[in-house]
Amino acid sequence: MNIALIGLGNMGLPMAVNLLKAGHKVAGFDLAPANLAAHAANGGRAATSVADAVAGADMVVTMLPAGRHVAAVYVDILASVGAARPMLVDSSTIDVATARDVAAKAAAAGMEMLDAPVSGGVGGAVAGTLTFMCGGTEAGFAAAQPVLKDMGRNIIHAGNAGAGQAAKACNNMMLAISMIGVAEGFVLADKLGLDRQKLFDITSTATGQSWALTSYCPAPGPVPAAPSNRDYAPGFAAALMLKDLGLAQEAASQAGAATPMGAHALRIYQALNDAGEGGNDFSVVFRYLAAMQREAA
Ligand code: NAD
């Protein structure tokens, strides 16, 4: 297939590599010349503009920072594709409202579009093991799925336009809340003189069990592969978690959903970010809370 990939950053660049490996032709575009050069060095075509990238494309994939970038780039995409009508896939993590708005504009122009945000991070993008959470029609999902398989492992149809972004916002809000909960458990255990490994052994087979505990323990020690054992090098950066918590709160406020723990998680990650920890893995919340003192009663 001829694929246009717009946004060749930490995620888009390795996703393009996997598309090239699968035998597709990939015309990439990014505002950063260094990213364009890296794409060309990987065997892709460095396009000179969005219009140049999408010319002759069967599919257009965007991997951009936020909703405003996606909305702006889609103005160019929809103005450039003409009668060709490629399949459109936005894999950026953006707000549900913009995802639905852009999908409606694509549909009005006669094109199928999926919102297809990913989980798995840069490691998953490099390994081609991303999870894609897709929102759009059955026909759009069926058309995009084989290509998404070249970049990921689990490709899930979540529902209509915006459902992929909704799933991503819910998942990451749940993850942030559970990560803070696990971190607080270890902070308290340390203060009570309870051995971390003992707490891990007990809670990982008891009702305190969660992915944040067993796969990604925020306290150094019990899970050797976790970022907590490499000074919280990401992984999944706390700044990105803060972004996703903001998207979840935006969606909750528009939908009228009560999410008090999500709101509080956002405040904690905001404070952590303000303290200069945004570039560290989001499990650094353990170290952040451990450094805090509470007045003893
Ligand atoms: P990034 O900042 O590394 O890459 C974004 C790229 O988009 C940059 O290279 C930038 O130059 C380019 N760009 C911005 N505006 C553009 C425009 N108008 N035209 C062309 N290119 C433009 O970000 P990333 O880490 O690759 O993340 C991309 C998306 O994936 C984000 O929405 C992020 O939330 C999401 N995501 C990231 C991770 C992760 O671990 N990095 C994990 C899951 C999801």
Short mmCIF file of C-alpha atoms and ligand atoms in Angstrom, two decimals:
data_model
loop_
_atom_site.label_atom_id
_atom_site.label_comp_id
_atom_site.label_asym_id
_atom_site.label_seq_id
_atom_site.Cartn_x
_atom_site.Cartn_y
_atom_site.Cartn_z
CA MET A 1 0.00 0.00 0.00
CA ASN A 2 0.96 3.63 -0.36
CA ILE A 3 0.77 5.07 3.14
CA ALA A 4 1.22 8.68 4.29
CA LEU A 5 2.41 9.03 7.88
CA ILE A 6 2.23 12.54 9.33
CA GLY A 7 4.05 13.10 12.62
CA LEU A 8 7.39 11.28 12.72
CA GLY A 9 8.18 11.74 16.42
CA ASN A 10 9.03 9.24 19.14
CA MET A 11 6.09 7.06 18.13
CA GLY A 12 5.52 7.87 14.43
CA LEU A 13 9.08 7.20 13.32
CA PRO A 14 9.27 3.59 14.57
CA MET A 15 5.69 2.96 13.38
CA ALA A 16 6.83 4.02 9.89
CA VAL A 17 9.76 1.58 10.15
CA ASN A 18 7.36 -1.30 10.80
CA LEU A 19 5.17 -0.28 7.84
CA LEU A 20 8.28 -0.22 5.63
CA LYS A 21 9.35 -3.65 6.95
CA ALA A 22 5.90 -4.99 6.04
CA GLY A 23 6.48 -3.89 2.43
CA HIS A 24 4.43 -0.68 2.27
CA LYS A 25 5.65 2.53 0.67
CA VAL A 26 5.63 5.25 3.31
CA ALA A 27 5.62 8.96 2.53
CA GLY A 28 6.32 10.71 5.83
CA PHE A 29 5.92 14.33 6.81
CA ASP A 30 7.00 16.18 9.95
CA LEU A 31 7.73 19.82 10.73
CA ALA A 32 11.11 18.80 12.21
CA PRO A 33 13.74 18.36 9.47
CA ALA A 34 15.73 15.91 11.64
CA ASN A 35 12.72 13.57 11.85
CA LEU A 36 12.21 13.75 8.08
CA ALA A 37 15.89 12.91 7.55
CA ALA A 38 15.62 9.94 9.93
CA HIS A 39 12.58 8.66 8.00
CA ALA A 40 14.50 8.93 4.71
CA ALA A 41 17.48 7.13 6.28
CA ASN A 42 15.09 4.32 7.24
CA GLY A 43 14.02 3.91 3.60
CA GLY A 44 10.90 6.08 3.56
CA ARG A 45 10.06 9.04 1.32
CA ALA A 46 10.49 12.43 2.97
CA ALA A 47 7.52 14.50 1.79
CA THR A 48 7.71 18.28 1.58
CA SER A 49 4.21 19.00 2.94
CA VAL A 50 1.02 17.31 4.10
CA ALA A 51 -0.33 17.66 0.55
CA ASP A 52 2.79 16.02 -0.89
CA ALA A 53 2.60 13.15 1.63
CA VAL A 54 -1.05 12.31 0.95
CA ALA A 55 -0.76 12.51 -2.87
CA GLY A 56 -1.52 8.99 -4.15
CA ALA A 57 -1.94 7.53 -0.64
CA ASP A 58 -4.28 4.59 -0.01
CA MET A 59 -4.14 5.31 3.72
CA VAL A 60 -3.18 8.35 5.81
CA VAL A 61 -1.98 7.85 9.40
CA THR A 62 -1.45 10.80 11.75
CA MET A 63 0.62 10.58 14.97
CA LEU A 64 0.60 14.13 16.36
CA PRO A 65 0.93 15.71 19.82
CA ALA A 66 -2.62 16.94 20.55
CA GLY A 67 -6.10 17.72 19.24
CA ARG A 68 -5.24 21.15 17.87
CA HIS A 69 -2.46 19.67 15.70
CA VAL A 70 -4.79 16.96 14.40
CA ALA A 71 -7.55 19.47 13.61
CA ALA A 72 -5.09 21.70 11.73
CA VAL A 73 -3.45 18.86 9.79
CA TYR A 74 -6.86 17.44 8.84
CA VAL A 75 -7.79 20.76 7.19
CA ASP A 76 -4.79 20.18 4.90
CA ILE A 77 -5.50 16.46 4.43
CA LEU A 78 -9.15 16.96 3.47
CA ALA A 79 -8.21 19.81 1.13
CA SER A 80 -5.48 17.71 -0.54
CA VAL A 81 -6.90 14.23 -1.13
CA GLY A 82 -9.28 15.26 -3.92
CA ALA A 83 -11.22 12.34 -5.36
CA ALA A 84 -8.76 9.73 -4.09
CA ARG A 85 -10.54 9.13 -0.74
CA PRO A 86 -7.85 7.26 1.20
CA MET A 87 -8.61 5.47 4.48
CA LEU A 88 -7.87 7.91 7.35
CA VAL A 89 -6.46 6.81 10.73
CA ASP A 90 -5.55 9.15 13.58
CA SER A 91 -3.42 7.37 16.19
CA SER A 92 -2.62 10.48 18.25
CA THR A 93 -4.05 10.65 21.78
CA ILE A 94 -6.53 13.54 21.63
CA ASP A 95 -9.81 14.71 23.15
CA VAL A 96 -12.97 12.83 22.25
CA ALA A 97 -14.74 15.97 20.98
CA THR A 98 -12.04 16.79 18.40
CA ALA A 99 -11.87 13.13 17.33
CA ARG A 100 -15.63 13.14 16.64
CA ASP A 101 -15.50 16.49 14.89
CA VAL A 102 -12.69 15.46 12.54
CA ALA A 103 -14.39 12.11 11.82
CA ALA A 104 -17.62 13.94 10.93
CA LYS A 105 -15.74 16.20 8.49
CA ALA A 106 -14.04 13.15 6.92
CA ALA A 107 -17.42 11.38 6.60
CA ALA A 108 -18.95 14.47 4.99
CA ALA A 109 -16.13 14.33 2.42
CA GLY A 110 -16.99 10.66 1.76
CA MET A 111 -14.10 9.06 3.64
CA GLU A 112 -13.82 6.40 6.33
CA MET A 113 -11.89 7.55 9.37
CA LEU A 114 -10.81 5.77 12.54
CA ASP A 115 -9.61 7.32 15.78
CA ALA A 116 -7.07 4.69 16.79
CA PRO A 117 -4.97 5.77 19.78
CA VAL A 118 -2.40 3.32 21.03
CA SER A 119 -1.01 1.93 24.23
CA GLY A 120 2.38 0.28 24.55
CA GLY A 121 4.61 3.37 24.34
CA VAL A 122 7.80 3.78 22.36
CA GLY A 123 8.88 0.21 23.19
CA GLY A 124 5.65 -1.12 21.69
CA ALA A 125 6.00 1.13 18.65
CA VAL A 126 9.54 -0.17 18.00
CA ALA A 127 8.59 -3.81 18.59
CA GLY A 128 5.36 -3.54 16.56
CA THR A 129 3.31 -4.72 19.53
CA LEU A 130 1.07 -1.68 20.10
CA THR A 131 -2.56 -2.02 21.13
CA PHE A 132 -4.85 0.03 18.86
CA MET A 133 -8.22 1.14 20.32
CA CYS A 134 -10.36 2.00 17.33
CA GLY A 135 -13.47 4.14 16.92
CA GLY A 136 -15.33 4.24 13.59
CA THR A 137 -17.56 2.17 11.33
CA GLU A 138 -17.29 -1.62 10.88
CA ALA A 139 -16.23 -1.02 7.27
CA GLY A 140 -13.53 1.44 8.29
CA PHE A 141 -12.22 -0.92 10.94
CA ALA A 142 -12.13 -3.84 8.49
CA ALA A 143 -10.21 -1.73 5.95
CA ALA A 144 -7.62 -0.45 8.43
CA GLN A 145 -7.10 -3.56 10.55
CA PRO A 146 -4.58 -5.39 8.29
CA VAL A 147 -2.32 -2.32 8.18
CA LEU A 148 -2.65 -1.65 11.91
CA LYS A 149 -1.56 -5.29 12.42
CA ASP A 150 1.75 -4.35 10.80
CA MET A 151 2.34 -1.92 13.69
CA GLY A 152 0.57 -3.63 16.56
CA ARG A 153 -0.59 -6.84 18.15
CA ASN A 154 -4.06 -6.15 19.58
CA ILE A 155 -6.37 -4.23 17.26
CA ILE A 156 -9.70 -3.66 18.98
CA HIS A 157 -12.88 -2.08 17.61
CA ALA A 158 -14.21 -0.05 20.54
CA GLY A 159 -17.29 1.43 18.83
CA ASN A 160 -18.28 4.46 16.74
CA ALA A 161 -16.19 7.59 16.09
CA GLY A 162 -14.50 8.78 19.30
CA ALA A 163 -14.79 5.39 21.05
CA GLY A 164 -11.06 4.71 20.66
CA GLN A 165 -10.17 7.97 22.41
CA ALA A 166 -12.83 7.30 25.05
CA ALA A 167 -11.30 3.86 25.77
CA LYS A 168 -7.81 5.33 26.00
CA ALA A 169 -8.93 8.10 28.40
CA CYS A 170 -10.76 5.60 30.65
CA ASN A 171 -7.84 3.14 30.66
CA ASN A 172 -5.22 5.72 31.54
CA MET A 173 -7.38 7.31 34.23
CA MET A 174 -7.82 3.85 35.80
CA LEU A 175 -4.07 3.22 35.53
CA ALA A 176 -3.10 6.55 37.14
CA ILE A 177 -5.47 5.99 40.05
CA SER A 178 -4.26 2.43 40.65
CA MET A 179 -0.60 3.49 40.35
CA ILE A 180 -1.07 6.16 43.02
CA GLY A 181 -2.86 3.61 45.21
CA VAL A 182 -0.02 1.10 44.95
CA ALA A 183 2.55 3.84 45.59
CA GLU A 184 0.71 4.94 48.74
CA GLY A 185 0.64 1.34 49.98
CA PHE A 186 4.44 1.12 49.73
CA VAL A 187 4.93 4.58 51.27
CA LEU A 188 2.88 3.49 54.29
CA ALA A 189 4.62 0.09 54.47
CA ASP A 190 8.04 1.79 54.56
CA LYS A 191 6.90 4.05 57.42
CA LEU A 192 5.48 1.07 59.31
CA GLY A 193 8.71 -0.88 58.90
CA LEU A 194 7.07 -3.53 56.71
CA ASP A 195 9.46 -5.18 54.26
CA ARG A 196 8.67 -4.19 50.62
CA GLN A 197 9.14 -7.70 49.28
CA LYS A 198 6.81 -9.13 51.95
CA LEU A 199 4.15 -6.54 51.08
CA PHE A 200 4.58 -7.43 47.40
CA ASP A 201 4.36 -11.19 48.02
CA ILE A 202 1.19 -10.77 50.05
CA THR A 203 -0.67 -8.15 47.99
CA SER A 204 0.23 -9.65 44.60
CA THR A 205 -1.77 -12.74 45.57
CA ALA A 206 -4.40 -10.86 47.59
CA THR A 207 -7.11 -8.34 46.79
CA GLY A 208 -4.65 -5.43 46.50
CA GLN A 209 -3.35 -6.99 43.27
CA SER A 210 -3.17 -4.87 40.09
CA TRP A 211 -1.05 -4.43 36.95
CA ALA A 212 0.59 -1.37 38.55
CA LEU A 213 1.76 -3.65 41.37
CA THR A 214 2.71 -6.89 39.63
CA SER A 215 4.12 -5.61 36.32
CA TYR A 216 5.25 -2.11 37.18
CA CYS A 217 5.81 -1.89 40.94
CA PRO A 218 6.58 1.80 41.69
CA ALA A 219 8.74 0.97 44.73
CA PRO A 220 12.24 -0.22 43.78
CA GLY A 221 12.92 -3.89 44.47
CA PRO A 222 10.08 -6.35 43.89
CA VAL A 223 9.75 -6.13 40.05
CA PRO A 224 13.27 -6.01 38.56
CA ALA A 225 12.18 -4.89 35.05
CA ALA A 226 10.10 -1.95 36.34
CA PRO A 227 11.26 1.67 35.76
CA SER A 228 11.56 2.09 39.56
CA ASN A 229 14.75 0.00 39.32
CA ARG A 230 16.37 2.26 36.72
CA ASP A 231 15.84 5.58 38.49
CA TYR A 232 12.41 5.97 36.86
CA ALA A 233 13.69 6.32 33.29
CA PRO A 234 10.54 6.04 31.10
CA GLY A 235 8.61 3.91 30.23
CA PHE A 236 5.62 6.16 30.06
CA ALA A 237 6.50 9.70 31.05
CA ALA A 238 4.58 11.39 33.87
CA ALA A 239 3.99 14.40 31.57
CA LEU A 240 2.11 12.15 29.12
CA MET A 241 0.07 10.70 31.99
CA LEU A 242 -0.79 14.26 33.03
CA LYS A 243 -1.90 14.99 29.46
CA ASP A 244 -4.13 11.88 29.40
CA LEU A 245 -5.65 12.70 32.80
CA GLY A 246 -6.51 16.15 31.43
CA LEU A 247 -8.24 14.54 28.43
CA ALA A 248 -10.18 12.21 30.77
CA GLN A 249 -11.33 15.16 32.93
CA GLU A 250 -12.32 17.13 29.83
CA ALA A 251 -14.40 14.16 28.62
CA ALA A 252 -15.88 13.61 32.11
CA SER A 253 -16.90 17.23 32.41
CA GLN A 254 -18.49 17.28 28.93
CA ALA A 255 -20.33 14.00 29.61
CA GLY A 256 -21.32 14.88 33.19
CA ALA A 257 -19.50 11.87 34.69
CA ALA A 258 -18.44 11.96 38.35
CA THR A 259 -14.73 11.04 38.46
CA PRO A 260 -13.43 12.45 41.79
CA MET A 261 -10.43 10.11 41.94
CA GLY A 262 -9.49 10.96 38.35
CA ALA A 263 -9.64 14.66 39.26
CA HIS A 264 -7.45 14.08 42.30
CA ALA A 265 -4.98 11.96 40.28
CA LEU A 266 -4.67 14.88 37.85
CA ARG A 267 -3.83 17.25 40.73
CA ILE A 268 -1.13 14.87 42.00
CA TYR A 269 0.42 14.46 38.54
CA GLN A 270 0.22 18.24 37.99
CA ALA A 271 2.15 18.84 41.24
CA LEU A 272 4.66 16.16 40.33
CA ASN A 273 5.13 17.73 36.90
CA ASP A 274 5.55 21.19 38.47
CA ALA A 275 8.26 19.68 40.71
CA GLY A 276 10.27 18.82 37.58
CA GLU A 277 9.45 15.09 37.45
CA GLY A 278 7.47 15.16 34.17
CA GLY A 279 10.22 13.51 32.14
CA ASN A 280 10.45 10.56 34.51
CA ASP A 281 8.28 7.47 34.33
CA PHE A 282 4.81 8.01 35.83
CA SER A 283 5.56 5.43 38.56
CA VAL A 284 7.88 8.09 40.04
CA VAL A 285 4.79 9.08 42.04
CA PHE A 286 6.11 6.63 44.68
CA ARG A 287 9.34 8.62 45.15
CA TYR A 288 7.37 11.88 45.09
CA LEU A 289 4.96 10.75 47.82
CA ALA A 290 7.73 9.08 49.85
CA ALA A 291 9.54 12.43 50.04
CA MET A 292 6.45 14.12 51.53
CA GLN A 293 5.96 14.35 55.26
CA ARG A 294 2.64 14.25 57.03
CA GLU A 295 2.26 15.65 60.53
CA ALA A 296 2.01 12.72 62.95
CA ALA A 297 -1.26 12.73 64.90
P1 NAD B 1 6.37 13.56 19.63
O1 NAD B 1 6.24 14.95 20.11
O2 NAD B 1 7.66 12.84 19.76
O3 NAD B 1 5.97 13.52 18.05
C1 NAD B 1 4.99 14.33 17.47
C2 NAD B 1 5.55 14.81 16.13
O4 NAD B 1 4.54 15.55 15.44
C3 NAD B 1 6.76 15.74 16.27
O5 NAD B 1 7.87 15.18 15.59
C4 NAD B 1 6.29 17.06 15.65
O6 NAD B 1 7.32 17.73 14.95
C5 NAD B 1 5.20 16.57 14.70
N1 NAD B 1 4.24 17.61 14.33
C6 NAD B 1 3.61 18.49 15.13
N2 NAD B 1 2.78 19.27 14.38
C7 NAD B 1 2.91 18.86 13.10
C8 NAD B 1 2.34 19.28 11.87
N3 NAD B 1 1.46 20.29 11.81
N4 NAD B 1 2.71 18.63 10.74
C9 NAD B 1 3.61 17.62 10.78
N5 NAD B 1 4.19 17.18 11.91
C10 NAD B 1 3.85 17.81 13.05
O7 NAD B 1 5.18 12.74 20.32
P2 NAD B 1 5.05 11.15 20.45
O8 NAD B 1 5.66 10.69 21.71
O9 NAD B 1 5.45 10.52 19.15
O10 NAD B 1 3.47 11.03 20.64
C11 NAD B 1 2.58 11.17 19.54
C12 NAD B 1 1.17 10.89 20.04
O11 NAD B 1 1.11 9.57 20.58
C13 NAD B 1 0.72 11.84 21.17
O12 NAD B 1 -0.64 12.16 20.97
C14 NAD B 1 0.95 11.01 22.43
O13 NAD B 1 0.08 11.38 23.48
C15 NAD B 1 0.64 9.62 21.91
N6 NAD B 1 1.28 8.53 22.68
C16 NAD B 1 2.59 8.61 23.03
C17 NAD B 1 3.17 7.59 23.77
C18 NAD B 1 4.63 7.64 24.18
O14 NAD B 1 5.04 6.83 25.03
N7 NAD B 1 5.44 8.53 23.61
C19 NAD B 1 2.40 6.48 24.13
C20 NAD B 1 1.08 6.39 23.73
C21 NAD B 1 0.52 7.44 23.00
#
